């Protein structure tokens, strides 16, 4: 006897080919009924024999590739005896639980079509389907349909329309679908914006092979590209882009091309080839042929595989040459994503532009990940990831906007138990980045149909994001909650690991505004989402010259060695050293800090690695690379001074480092011992805290835990000491993950 089920599927289920999937499944099993989108969920009614319905439910629970099913509920209904299974028109609703999908790399079926000579999309760089293609970057409104994407100005041709209308087709309701007849076209422009005749792709590829620097329109913004094997060309790109040493990413065709340049294990391969297509940091093979200037002083190479059909075609056209693929901007301004803006801003950098007429609505930079202990560790969560939902430990009582920090900014919208973290917004010091931040916050509120009633920000009064939250709260009469920086880091790691119990939060970073107004960054916090106490921290030292000490690590070497009562030598002008000494002696312009990031700077300078940095965290990145070459043995002494809070005293470590440098111990060995000592410090302090009654659950967060050696060593040693240890896998340990922690804290405090 026929039975009927009414099913509701929630999660990321719209814009991911769910209805054709259900239609195909029901038709294959000979079931009747219907499927439709309603208020952000998929509703299905299906009728047939009980055992067939069971197999339907089983396969339904798997879903199509891009779907993320969070809830699947069903109940019995009276049978109706229909003849067919239909896809019914969408029903919009009031309180739609809307999700917007991240952008997805081309799927195997689309790539096969693009390579088949007799296919009507042969060689067409904009093909896509329900399983792949642009999403976040082209959506302009909700509900998600073609009229509310940047494809609205490209009417479908009859052939595309037929696919779009046919329920069994892979392109059924694929909103951005198109073909050479009806879709966007490539154009090649010179640096003055004049169109270059001939085949755009071939012309661009030939120029790159001849040593030109090109700008190419990607999925979420422009990239700058050139031959990655030519040192002169890479150096010229750096000169024009005014980017001294920050590593550049390279684009490669596939796994095989990658294996020629870098080492990787299965976990790294899985991240590299995932449809999210992040840049993955992978160990450079010696003599790999990529110009040294691509990632100077770095043991790793940032590698990505194509995230668009256009990148696939470009790599074919350059004969598989490894291409630099770096963000289309000057220095560290936001990436250009609008055509006229790109032409204007990149005209002095790029010799030519490979562009097209599909507008980018949301700027979205490439994501960056690495793999530590077989698990992904996101460094920048952006294209391919944002704005996929992340879990919150409790529901937000009201729609909430958390505005994050200042550097590597992201914001997050909270609705129920979902956090929607934005793409990477860059450093809000730049006015253009700040403008992007306010514009994109408005856009997300529109896309997710969410009007914040509560704002959450950092405690730092001078962060641009804090000022935004405070003034908006005042204007709109909204609540505004400030969360301490390191508490937000700790909460972000707790939230992504779904922890509810109190923890020890080991939070190491460059800087964050402390409760006492000083710069924190080597913190052991004990608490939960609601509250925390500063149970231990690195013994503070002054930063001679304030912000200058961040750019000039020798200043931190001076501060730490003087503090440790030992004389070291510095490769800095004698006059500058003398001035810095005077600042320290008189306590002028020398704010104190407990930052582990600054301790990294000090050691990097002491071992002779670096006295000046060109980008945030450079000294730490290079010290890690150096340590990776060192023998893994030994460590340095340190002390934990009793008190409330406990003080982690690095002076014995600093003295020993200075002595070993004087005895010409190999720098790589010192670098490794320094990492090992930090891990040992983490364990010792956590053990002391546990003995004093703190929990035996530890979360590791803060930008310093981007460091694979430190993360691995601390994680392992804590585990051996009987702690339950958690780390980041979903959001960056650095400030890019702050907004998630802010949301989690706000949800708890307001519920
Ligand atoms: Zn596809
Ligand atoms: Zn078409
Ligand atoms: Fe931080």
XYZ file of C-alpha atoms and ligand atoms in Angstrom:
754
model
C 0.000 0.000 0.000
C 1.280 3.463 -0.891
C 2.407 5.760 1.892
C 3.148 9.464 1.732
C 5.802 11.475 3.576
C 6.136 15.224 3.993
C 9.842 16.048 4.357
C 11.594 19.272 5.290
C 15.330 19.619 4.619
C 17.266 22.467 6.237
C 20.822 23.698 5.821
C 22.671 24.799 2.695
C 20.032 23.388 0.361
C 19.210 26.189 -2.074
C 21.361 27.130 -5.038
C 23.183 23.812 -4.791
C 21.138 21.677 -7.191
C 18.955 20.144 -4.518
C 15.687 20.030 -6.429
C 17.089 18.339 -9.573
C 18.818 15.910 -7.239
C 15.516 15.086 -5.492
C 13.680 14.912 -8.816
C 16.261 12.515 -10.212
C 16.178 10.360 -7.111
C 12.367 10.175 -6.937
C 12.068 9.442 -10.665
C 14.670 6.702 -10.449
C 12.810 5.047 -7.563
C 9.422 5.475 -9.290
C 7.994 7.696 -6.530
C 5.431 10.445 -7.071
C 4.922 13.791 -5.352
C 6.725 17.133 -5.493
C 9.654 19.195 -4.299
C 9.876 22.954 -3.811
C 11.976 25.665 -2.216
C 10.213 27.460 0.559
C 11.608 30.129 2.866
C 15.155 28.818 2.664
C 14.263 25.144 3.201
C 13.421 22.380 0.743
C 9.991 20.799 1.130
C 9.313 17.421 -0.366
C 6.214 15.252 -0.456
C 6.791 11.798 -1.769
C 4.551 8.764 -2.181
C 5.242 5.077 -2.743
C 5.909 1.723 -1.075
C 7.332 1.939 2.439
C 10.584 0.134 1.620
C 11.165 2.382 -1.406
C 10.526 5.445 0.734
C 13.185 4.169 3.128
C 15.798 4.021 0.369
C 14.669 7.470 -0.761
C 15.284 8.893 2.725
C 18.668 7.190 2.924
C 19.926 8.656 -0.352
C 18.288 11.987 0.364
C 20.325 12.309 3.543
C 23.512 12.255 1.433
C 22.321 15.084 -0.841
C 24.051 16.587 -3.899
C 27.761 17.482 -3.622
C 27.434 21.117 -2.518
C 24.559 20.721 -0.093
C 25.046 20.738 3.647
C 22.087 19.136 5.316
C 21.676 20.237 8.889
C 18.235 18.843 9.621
C 15.972 16.404 7.887
C 12.507 15.912 9.386
C 9.514 14.005 8.019
C 5.981 12.982 8.942
C 3.273 10.826 7.405
C 0.527 12.281 5.230
C -2.545 10.825 3.562
C -1.744 9.290 0.162
C -2.965 11.248 -2.877
C -2.258 8.931 -5.766
C -0.492 11.392 -8.086
C 1.000 10.180 -11.371
C 4.201 12.191 -11.520
C 6.958 13.765 -9.465
C 7.145 17.516 -10.062
C 9.254 20.493 -9.192
C 6.846 23.210 -8.059
C 7.492 26.976 -8.119
C 9.372 28.416 -5.132
C 7.403 29.976 -2.327
C 8.964 32.969 -0.654
C 8.378 33.319 3.047
C 8.744 35.976 5.699
C 11.374 34.679 8.095
C 13.419 32.781 5.570
C 16.436 30.948 6.992
C 18.468 31.989 3.981
C 21.903 30.582 3.188
C 24.220 31.829 0.483
C 26.634 29.285 -0.961
C 30.363 29.985 -1.316
C 31.863 29.977 -4.827
C 32.787 26.557 -6.156
C 35.557 25.407 -8.509
C 34.493 23.876 -11.856
C 33.111 20.353 -11.469
C 34.434 17.369 -13.496
C 31.369 17.326 -15.797
C 31.782 20.985 -16.726
C 35.515 20.532 -17.295
C 34.795 17.547 -19.556
C 32.342 19.611 -21.615
C 34.835 22.442 -21.888
C 37.414 20.018 -23.312
C 35.121 18.225 -25.767
C 35.420 19.622 -29.279
C 31.839 18.782 -30.236
C 30.338 20.339 -27.122
C 28.673 23.706 -27.547
C 30.677 24.968 -24.559
C 34.032 23.765 -25.900
C 36.706 26.175 -24.701
C 34.145 28.438 -23.029
C 35.574 29.973 -19.829
C 32.283 30.806 -18.083
C 30.431 27.513 -18.068
C 29.001 26.289 -14.758
C 26.161 24.177 -13.427
C 24.198 23.492 -10.240
C 27.258 21.742 -8.825
C 29.814 24.453 -9.508
C 30.469 28.057 -10.391
C 30.225 31.503 -8.864
C 27.776 32.058 -5.988
C 28.603 34.616 -3.278
C 30.492 36.812 -5.710
C 27.549 37.146 -8.129
C 24.532 37.220 -5.799
C 22.867 40.609 -5.458
C 19.744 39.685 -3.486
C 17.450 37.001 -2.170
C 15.825 34.645 -2.942
C 18.631 33.273 -5.079
C 17.559 33.345 -8.719
C 18.999 34.680 -11.957
C 17.336 38.073 -11.651
C 19.217 38.619 -8.422
C 22.678 37.764 -9.729
C 25.124 39.685 -11.886
C 23.986 37.352 -14.716
C 20.651 39.183 -14.860
C 21.855 41.185 -17.864
C 22.566 38.026 -19.894
C 19.220 36.619 -21.145
C 19.402 32.861 -21.637
C 19.522 31.597 -25.229
C 16.951 28.918 -26.182
C 19.425 26.058 -25.679
C 20.440 27.291 -22.206
C 16.812 28.022 -21.326
C 15.833 24.445 -22.214
C 18.521 23.081 -19.868
C 17.512 25.561 -17.185
C 13.867 24.455 -17.404
C 14.433 20.719 -17.575
C 14.184 19.118 -14.116
C 16.491 16.239 -14.931
C 19.227 18.494 -16.341
C 22.420 19.293 -14.444
C 21.664 22.937 -15.205
C 18.083 22.918 -13.948
C 17.742 26.312 -12.256
C 21.512 26.809 -12.366
C 21.224 30.572 -11.932
C 24.559 31.670 -13.456
C 24.442 29.190 -16.372
C 25.391 30.449 -19.825
C 27.133 29.528 -23.053
C 29.158 31.250 -25.804
C 25.899 32.376 -27.428
C 24.335 34.095 -24.456
C 26.985 34.529 -21.774
C 29.913 36.776 -20.903
C 32.884 37.200 -23.223
C 36.594 37.621 -22.712
C 38.359 40.798 -23.723
C 42.035 41.630 -23.846
C 42.970 45.214 -23.042
C 46.287 47.013 -23.003
C 47.387 48.979 -19.957
C 45.500 52.044 -21.209
C 42.275 50.075 -21.488
C 42.272 49.803 -25.300
C 41.016 46.544 -26.715
C 43.679 44.314 -28.279
C 42.515 42.405 -31.352
C 42.818 38.662 -31.809
C 42.008 35.765 -29.500
C 42.108 37.291 -25.979
C 43.175 34.146 -24.145
C 45.916 33.264 -26.615
C 47.161 36.851 -26.743
C 47.316 37.045 -22.948
C 49.039 33.664 -22.631
C 51.655 34.550 -25.245
C 52.458 37.787 -23.465
C 52.883 36.006 -20.130
C 55.207 33.485 -21.764
C 57.199 36.381 -23.153
C 57.682 37.838 -19.675
C 54.788 40.278 -19.373
C 52.876 41.012 -16.193
C 49.153 40.589 -16.691
C 46.020 41.344 -14.716
C 43.280 38.758 -14.961
C 39.740 38.969 -13.688
C 39.089 36.099 -11.306
C 35.966 34.997 -9.485
C 36.161 37.504 -6.639
C 38.609 40.094 -7.925
C 41.543 40.757 -10.179
C 44.801 38.810 -9.939
C 48.234 39.824 -11.118
C 49.983 37.059 -12.964
C 53.355 36.297 -14.520
C 55.796 33.494 -15.277
C 56.758 32.107 -11.846
C 59.992 30.581 -13.129
C 61.627 33.849 -14.212
C 63.443 35.703 -11.418
C 63.614 38.964 -13.406
C 59.882 39.001 -14.092
C 58.994 38.153 -10.496
C 61.320 40.907 -9.268
C 59.690 43.367 -11.674
C 56.221 42.413 -10.423
C 57.343 43.032 -6.836
C 58.830 46.378 -7.811
C 55.678 47.573 -9.592
C 53.368 46.211 -6.926
C 55.544 47.696 -4.146
C 55.552 44.391 -2.369
C 58.952 43.595 -0.898
C 58.962 40.105 0.510
C 55.471 38.873 1.259
C 55.126 35.472 -0.441
C 53.270 35.269 -3.779
C 50.947 32.374 -4.557
C 51.319 30.256 -7.663
C 48.678 28.641 -9.809
C 49.254 25.133 -11.133
C 47.189 22.922 -13.414
C 46.755 19.851 -11.250
C 48.141 17.457 -8.667
C 50.879 16.255 -11.026
C 52.137 19.740 -11.727
C 52.163 20.389 -7.977
C 54.183 17.260 -7.214
C 57.013 18.585 -9.384
C 57.390 21.636 -7.132
C 56.273 20.720 -3.635
C 56.017 17.839 -1.216
C 52.572 16.871 -0.001
C 50.796 14.136 1.897
C 47.254 12.852 1.396
C 45.674 15.382 3.745
C 47.392 18.260 1.950
C 46.357 16.872 -1.416
C 42.739 16.681 -0.242
C 42.722 20.356 0.776
C 44.514 21.405 -2.427
C 42.035 19.603 -4.692
C 38.864 20.369 -2.723
C 36.225 22.392 -4.614
C 37.011 25.296 -2.270
C 40.445 25.621 -3.911
C 42.386 27.526 -1.267
C 46.020 28.460 -1.574
C 47.787 25.686 0.374
C 51.200 26.199 1.946
C 53.311 23.239 0.869
C 57.007 22.425 1.408
C 59.123 23.553 -1.538
C 61.181 20.827 -3.212
C 64.845 21.752 -3.617
C 65.560 23.009 -7.132
C 61.859 23.155 -7.965
C 62.429 25.757 -10.678
C 60.178 28.428 -9.205
C 62.016 31.752 -8.873
C 63.362 32.344 -5.359
C 61.658 35.732 -5.318
C 58.240 34.076 -5.216
C 58.552 33.180 -1.521
C 61.874 34.493 -0.200
C 63.048 33.127 3.156
C 60.142 30.732 3.183
C 60.281 26.932 3.324
C 56.790 26.822 1.881
C 55.216 27.712 -1.408
C 51.593 28.865 -1.580
C 50.040 26.714 -4.287
C 46.534 26.648 -5.686
C 44.749 24.771 -8.425
C 42.307 26.539 -10.793
C 39.157 27.892 -9.171
C 37.562 28.941 -12.482
C 37.299 27.445 -15.973
C 39.205 30.514 -17.207
C 42.230 29.618 -15.072
C 42.109 26.066 -16.459
C 42.164 27.396 -20.025
C 44.906 29.908 -19.230
C 47.211 27.220 -17.839
C 46.636 25.128 -20.972
C 47.389 28.135 -23.134
C 50.713 28.796 -21.389
C 51.641 25.123 -21.709
C 51.440 24.361 -17.993
C 53.907 27.050 -16.975
C 53.625 27.767 -13.215
C 52.035 31.210 -12.930
C 52.278 33.696 -10.117
C 48.682 34.472 -9.128
C 48.602 37.217 -6.561
C 45.934 39.696 -5.559
C 45.397 42.594 -7.954
C 46.402 45.500 -5.787
C 49.273 47.776 -4.972
C 51.091 47.081 -1.708
C 48.381 45.986 0.727
C 45.378 47.922 -0.484
C 42.170 45.948 -1.056
C 42.070 43.838 -4.213
C 40.468 45.511 -7.220
C 37.217 43.868 -8.297
C 35.376 46.489 -10.354
C 36.547 46.829 -13.948
C 37.036 50.574 -14.112
C 38.732 50.642 -10.710
C 41.026 47.766 -11.699
C 42.032 49.485 -14.927
C 42.832 52.656 -13.063
C 44.660 51.146 -10.097
C 46.530 48.384 -11.902
C 47.496 50.392 -15.003
C 51.014 51.006 -13.658
C 51.486 47.360 -12.688
C 49.935 45.300 -15.474
C 51.048 45.344 -19.107
C 47.688 43.979 -20.174
C 44.305 42.921 -18.833
C 42.379 39.726 -19.491
C 38.890 40.715 -18.485
C 35.220 39.987 -19.181
C 31.750 41.431 -18.763
C 30.366 39.384 -15.865
C 30.412 41.837 -12.957
C 31.797 40.796 -9.563
C 29.313 41.930 -6.954
C 31.213 40.861 -3.834
C 34.986 41.115 -3.665
C 36.409 37.847 -2.347
C 40.117 37.163 -1.966
C 41.671 33.719 -2.221
C 41.678 31.614 0.912
C 44.918 30.352 2.457
C 45.288 27.114 4.407
C 47.951 24.776 5.657
C 47.738 21.288 7.064
C 49.045 20.459 10.536
C 48.827 16.923 11.954
C 46.627 15.876 9.051
C 44.028 18.585 9.695
C 43.373 21.768 7.797
C 44.469 24.931 9.560
C 42.863 27.942 7.847
C 45.063 31.026 7.704
C 42.655 33.120 5.664
C 39.062 31.959 5.277
C 37.612 33.617 2.212
C 36.777 32.457 -1.345
C 35.216 28.995 -1.396
C 34.539 29.067 2.351
C 32.660 32.294 3.033
C 29.826 32.676 3.764
C 29.238 29.010 4.645
C 27.625 28.698 8.070
C 29.597 27.861 11.212
C 28.076 26.466 14.388
C 27.408 28.547 17.488
C 27.283 26.840 20.890
C 23.995 28.559 21.779
C 21.480 30.464 19.697
C 21.838 34.212 19.346
C 18.796 35.614 21.167
C 18.605 38.446 18.624
C 20.120 38.926 15.145
C 23.697 39.970 15.875
C 26.592 41.524 13.969
C 30.108 40.956 15.322
C 32.584 43.304 13.670
C 35.877 41.509 14.438
C 39.225 43.265 14.865
C 41.397 45.608 12.841
C 43.877 43.479 10.840
C 42.863 40.534 8.634
C 39.346 41.675 9.364
C 36.171 39.640 9.027
C 32.729 40.324 10.418
C 30.127 37.734 11.333
C 26.347 37.685 11.317
C 24.637 35.556 13.938
C 21.174 34.138 13.497
C 19.991 31.281 15.697
C 22.822 28.801 16.040
C 24.492 29.867 12.789
C 27.402 32.232 12.361
C 28.003 33.570 8.852
C 31.599 34.769 8.694
C 32.439 37.204 5.953
C 35.197 36.842 3.414
C 38.588 38.389 4.242
C 38.374 42.188 4.335
C 42.024 43.103 4.803
C 43.488 45.623 7.190
C 41.035 48.315 8.215
C 43.910 50.821 8.594
C 43.301 51.374 4.882
C 40.342 53.606 4.304
C 39.440 51.639 1.159
C 39.375 48.421 3.201
C 37.207 50.085 5.824
C 34.791 51.245 3.116
C 34.675 47.669 1.811
C 33.955 46.453 5.325
C 30.940 48.755 5.810
C 29.623 48.098 2.298
C 29.939 44.307 2.595
C 28.365 44.264 6.072
C 25.335 45.980 4.549
C 25.351 43.549 1.657
C 25.453 40.469 3.902
C 22.613 41.858 6.016
C 20.623 42.157 2.790
C 21.601 38.707 1.452
C 20.849 36.962 4.722
C 17.714 39.079 5.267
C 18.975 39.954 8.730
C 18.823 43.271 10.569
C 21.162 43.300 13.547
C 19.702 44.244 16.898
C 22.989 43.767 18.727
C 26.528 44.748 17.747
C 29.692 43.163 19.132
C 33.186 44.627 18.887
C 36.698 44.473 20.320
C 37.614 46.365 23.486
C 40.227 48.368 21.557
C 38.780 51.895 21.359
C 40.765 52.807 18.223
C 39.967 49.853 15.970
C 38.000 51.173 12.981
C 35.571 48.283 13.491
C 35.007 49.293 17.145
C 34.275 52.871 16.160
C 31.886 51.644 13.472
C 29.998 49.443 15.940
C 29.827 52.116 18.623
C 28.552 54.861 16.340
C 26.078 52.588 14.561
C 24.737 51.346 17.895
C 24.236 54.900 19.003
C 22.579 56.010 15.773
C 20.222 53.054 15.578
C 19.675 52.657 19.332
C 21.117 49.135 19.371
C 22.983 47.291 22.094
C 26.768 47.174 21.739
C 28.930 44.660 23.552
C 32.739 44.842 23.729
C 34.659 41.560 24.044
C 38.293 41.424 25.127
C 40.534 40.421 22.202
C 42.040 37.249 23.647
C 38.751 36.165 25.164
C 37.281 36.342 21.644
C 40.197 34.223 20.306
C 39.587 31.640 23.029
C 35.824 31.634 22.393
C 36.327 31.182 18.637
C 38.330 27.999 19.236
C 35.759 26.781 21.793
C 32.865 27.518 19.411
C 34.275 25.696 16.423
C 34.964 22.680 18.649
C 31.486 22.930 20.215
C 32.886 23.191 23.746
C 30.673 24.404 26.562
C 32.710 23.619 29.657
C 35.331 25.975 31.140
C 38.779 25.760 29.567
C 42.296 27.064 29.783
C 42.654 29.295 26.741
C 46.282 29.538 25.619
C 46.172 32.631 23.400
C 49.403 33.767 21.766
C 49.400 36.593 19.234
C 51.028 39.847 18.218
C 48.862 42.244 20.155
C 45.427 42.840 21.601
C 43.992 45.427 23.938
C 44.083 44.133 27.506
C 41.656 44.778 30.325
C 44.326 46.959 31.957
C 44.881 48.976 28.769
C 48.316 47.423 28.077
C 49.181 45.297 25.049
C 48.482 41.613 25.727
C 49.587 38.680 23.589
C 50.956 35.821 25.710
C 47.858 34.873 27.658
C 46.556 31.933 29.646
C 42.882 32.681 30.260
C 40.684 30.469 32.398
C 36.974 30.690 31.832
C 34.131 30.107 29.393
C 32.086 32.190 26.960
C 30.558 34.211 29.750
C 33.695 35.345 31.528
C 37.387 34.713 32.064
C 40.268 35.549 34.341
C 43.843 36.203 33.265
C 45.395 33.231 35.032
C 48.927 33.585 33.655
C 50.813 35.583 31.072
C 54.234 36.266 29.675
C 56.218 38.628 31.882
C 55.774 42.023 30.175
C 58.639 44.006 28.655
C 58.640 47.521 27.230
C 58.485 48.103 23.466
C 60.994 50.908 22.817
C 59.488 53.246 20.254
C 55.995 51.717 20.453
C 54.717 50.703 16.994
C 58.233 51.017 15.573
C 59.230 48.036 17.702
C 56.741 45.960 15.682
C 58.447 46.882 12.397
C 61.996 46.642 13.808
C 62.519 43.389 15.705
C 65.992 44.480 16.911
C 64.171 46.810 19.322
C 62.466 43.826 20.947
C 65.820 42.009 21.058
C 67.234 45.016 22.898
C 64.279 45.172 25.302
C 64.348 41.457 26.094
C 68.127 41.245 26.494
C 68.300 44.331 28.731
C 65.421 42.905 30.740
C 67.369 39.655 31.072
C 70.439 41.615 32.181
C 72.640 40.495 29.307
C 74.449 42.412 26.581
C 73.766 41.384 23.006
C 74.920 42.888 19.722
C 72.510 44.406 17.208
C 72.775 45.039 13.532
C 71.198 48.461 13.794
C 72.765 51.928 13.562
C 74.544 52.728 16.854
C 72.632 56.000 17.173
C 69.254 54.236 16.902
C 70.316 51.672 19.498
C 71.475 54.444 21.828
C 68.161 56.287 21.399
C 66.181 53.117 22.055
C 68.240 52.479 25.202
C 67.446 55.962 26.425
C 63.736 55.432 25.760
C 63.888 52.245 27.817
C 65.859 53.833 30.661
C 63.478 56.755 30.960
C 60.350 54.747 30.227
C 59.438 57.046 27.340
C 57.287 55.910 24.410
C 57.730 52.322 25.571
C 54.358 50.688 26.228
C 54.686 47.299 27.900
C 53.622 44.101 26.225
C 53.209 40.442 27.145
C 53.170 39.498 23.444
C 54.606 36.177 22.288
C 54.717 37.629 18.775
C 57.212 40.221 20.032
C 59.255 37.482 21.742
C 59.471 35.757 18.336
C 60.702 39.062 16.890
C 63.366 39.347 19.604
C 64.700 35.847 18.994
C 64.604 36.285 15.197
C 66.772 39.361 15.624
C 69.121 37.771 18.160
C 69.911 34.823 15.867
C 70.679 37.297 13.072
C 67.685 36.382 10.937
C 65.907 39.702 10.677
C 66.016 43.181 12.176
C 63.268 44.763 10.146
C 60.013 43.270 8.883
C 58.078 44.120 5.763
C 54.809 42.492 6.764
C 52.991 41.433 9.911
C 54.409 38.206 11.334
C 57.356 37.973 8.930
C 59.969 37.311 11.619
C 57.888 34.483 13.070
C 57.304 32.933 9.628
C 61.025 32.970 8.897
C 61.963 31.680 12.329
C 59.619 28.744 11.780
C 61.197 28.059 8.376
C 64.636 28.156 10.009
C 63.532 25.850 12.833
C 62.203 23.344 10.299
C 65.806 22.873 9.136
C 67.166 22.533 12.687
C 67.734 19.315 14.554
C 64.912 18.617 16.946
C 66.674 18.373 20.272
C 67.158 20.466 23.359
C 65.414 23.478 24.774
C 66.012 26.428 27.052
C 65.375 27.130 30.718
C 62.506 29.365 31.821
C 60.660 30.063 35.027
C 57.082 30.366 36.159
C 56.801 32.955 38.902
C 54.084 32.373 41.498
C 51.348 34.898 41.972
C 47.953 35.811 40.690
C 48.329 35.789 37.744
C 51.304 33.459 37.275
C 54.155 35.057 35.349
C 55.934 33.174 32.614
C 59.488 34.438 32.788
C 61.472 34.184 29.531
C 64.658 35.791 30.883
C 66.580 32.489 31.336
C 65.631 31.606 27.731
C 66.827 34.952 26.394
C 70.159 34.674 28.273
C 70.755 31.187 26.872
C 69.892 32.266 23.316
C 72.360 35.162 23.538
C 75.073 32.819 24.893
C 74.508 30.254 22.145
C 74.593 32.947 19.461
C 77.926 34.107 20.937
C 79.216 30.503 20.794
C 78.130 30.269 17.124
C 75.554 27.568 17.690
C 73.771 26.976 14.393
C 70.825 29.447 14.084
C 68.482 26.685 12.869
C 69.181 24.742 16.056
C 68.475 27.797 18.210
C 65.256 28.423 16.288
C 64.097 24.870 16.911
C 64.994 25.000 20.593
C 63.052 28.237 20.925
C 59.922 26.604 19.484
C 60.374 23.565 21.727
C 60.776 25.827 24.755
C 57.562 27.703 24.003
C 55.724 24.383 23.793
C 57.300 23.307 27.083
C 56.228 26.624 28.637
C 52.648 26.034 27.540
C 52.610 22.613 29.194
C 54.287 23.778 32.411
C 51.941 26.718 32.878
C 48.873 24.597 32.112
C 50.053 21.969 34.624
C 50.542 24.638 37.290
C 47.058 26.006 36.592
C 45.529 22.540 36.703
C 47.214 21.939 40.059
C 45.567 25.150 41.256
C 42.144 23.893 40.209
C 41.842 24.965 36.575
C 40.177 22.651 34.044
C 42.217 20.094 32.119
C 40.746 21.188 28.790
C 42.982 23.466 26.711
C 42.226 25.475 23.571
C 45.096 26.882 21.474
C 44.335 30.131 19.664
C 45.817 33.420 18.488
C 47.856 34.199 15.382
C 51.054 32.644 16.759
C 49.350 29.246 16.431
C 49.549 29.573 12.647
C 53.022 28.251 13.359
C 52.949 24.540 12.520
C 55.926 23.558 14.680
C 54.593 25.293 17.758
C 51.050 24.012 17.225
C 52.212 20.432 16.684
C 54.607 20.431 19.655
C 52.207 22.133 22.070
C 49.321 19.895 21.011
C 51.344 16.700 21.395
C 52.977 17.588 24.698
C 49.703 18.771 26.253
C 48.067 15.515 25.192
C 50.913 13.537 26.780
C 50.436 15.542 29.973
C 46.818 14.370 30.144
C 45.047 17.460 28.809
C 42.166 17.406 26.363
C 43.463 19.744 23.649
C 41.592 21.625 20.926
C 42.866 23.713 18.025
C 41.465 25.514 15.002
C 40.277 23.655 11.898
C 37.434 25.856 10.647
C 38.452 29.463 11.255
C 41.888 31.060 11.409
C 43.647 31.137 14.801
C 44.556 34.755 13.964
C 42.359 37.819 13.939
C 40.356 36.516 10.954
C 38.592 34.228 13.443
C 37.838 36.877 16.074
C 34.325 37.658 14.865
C 33.179 34.066 15.500
C 34.417 34.274 19.092
C 32.748 37.646 19.572
C 29.426 36.187 18.396
C 29.729 33.180 20.703
C 30.450 35.396 23.717
C 27.564 37.720 22.849
C 25.145 34.817 22.358
C 25.996 33.494 25.831
C 25.946 36.810 27.610
C 22.582 37.776 26.148
C 20.828 34.412 26.489
Zn 29.654 22.108 -13.122
Zn 23.258 30.092 -23.879
Fe 44.862 38.617 17.887
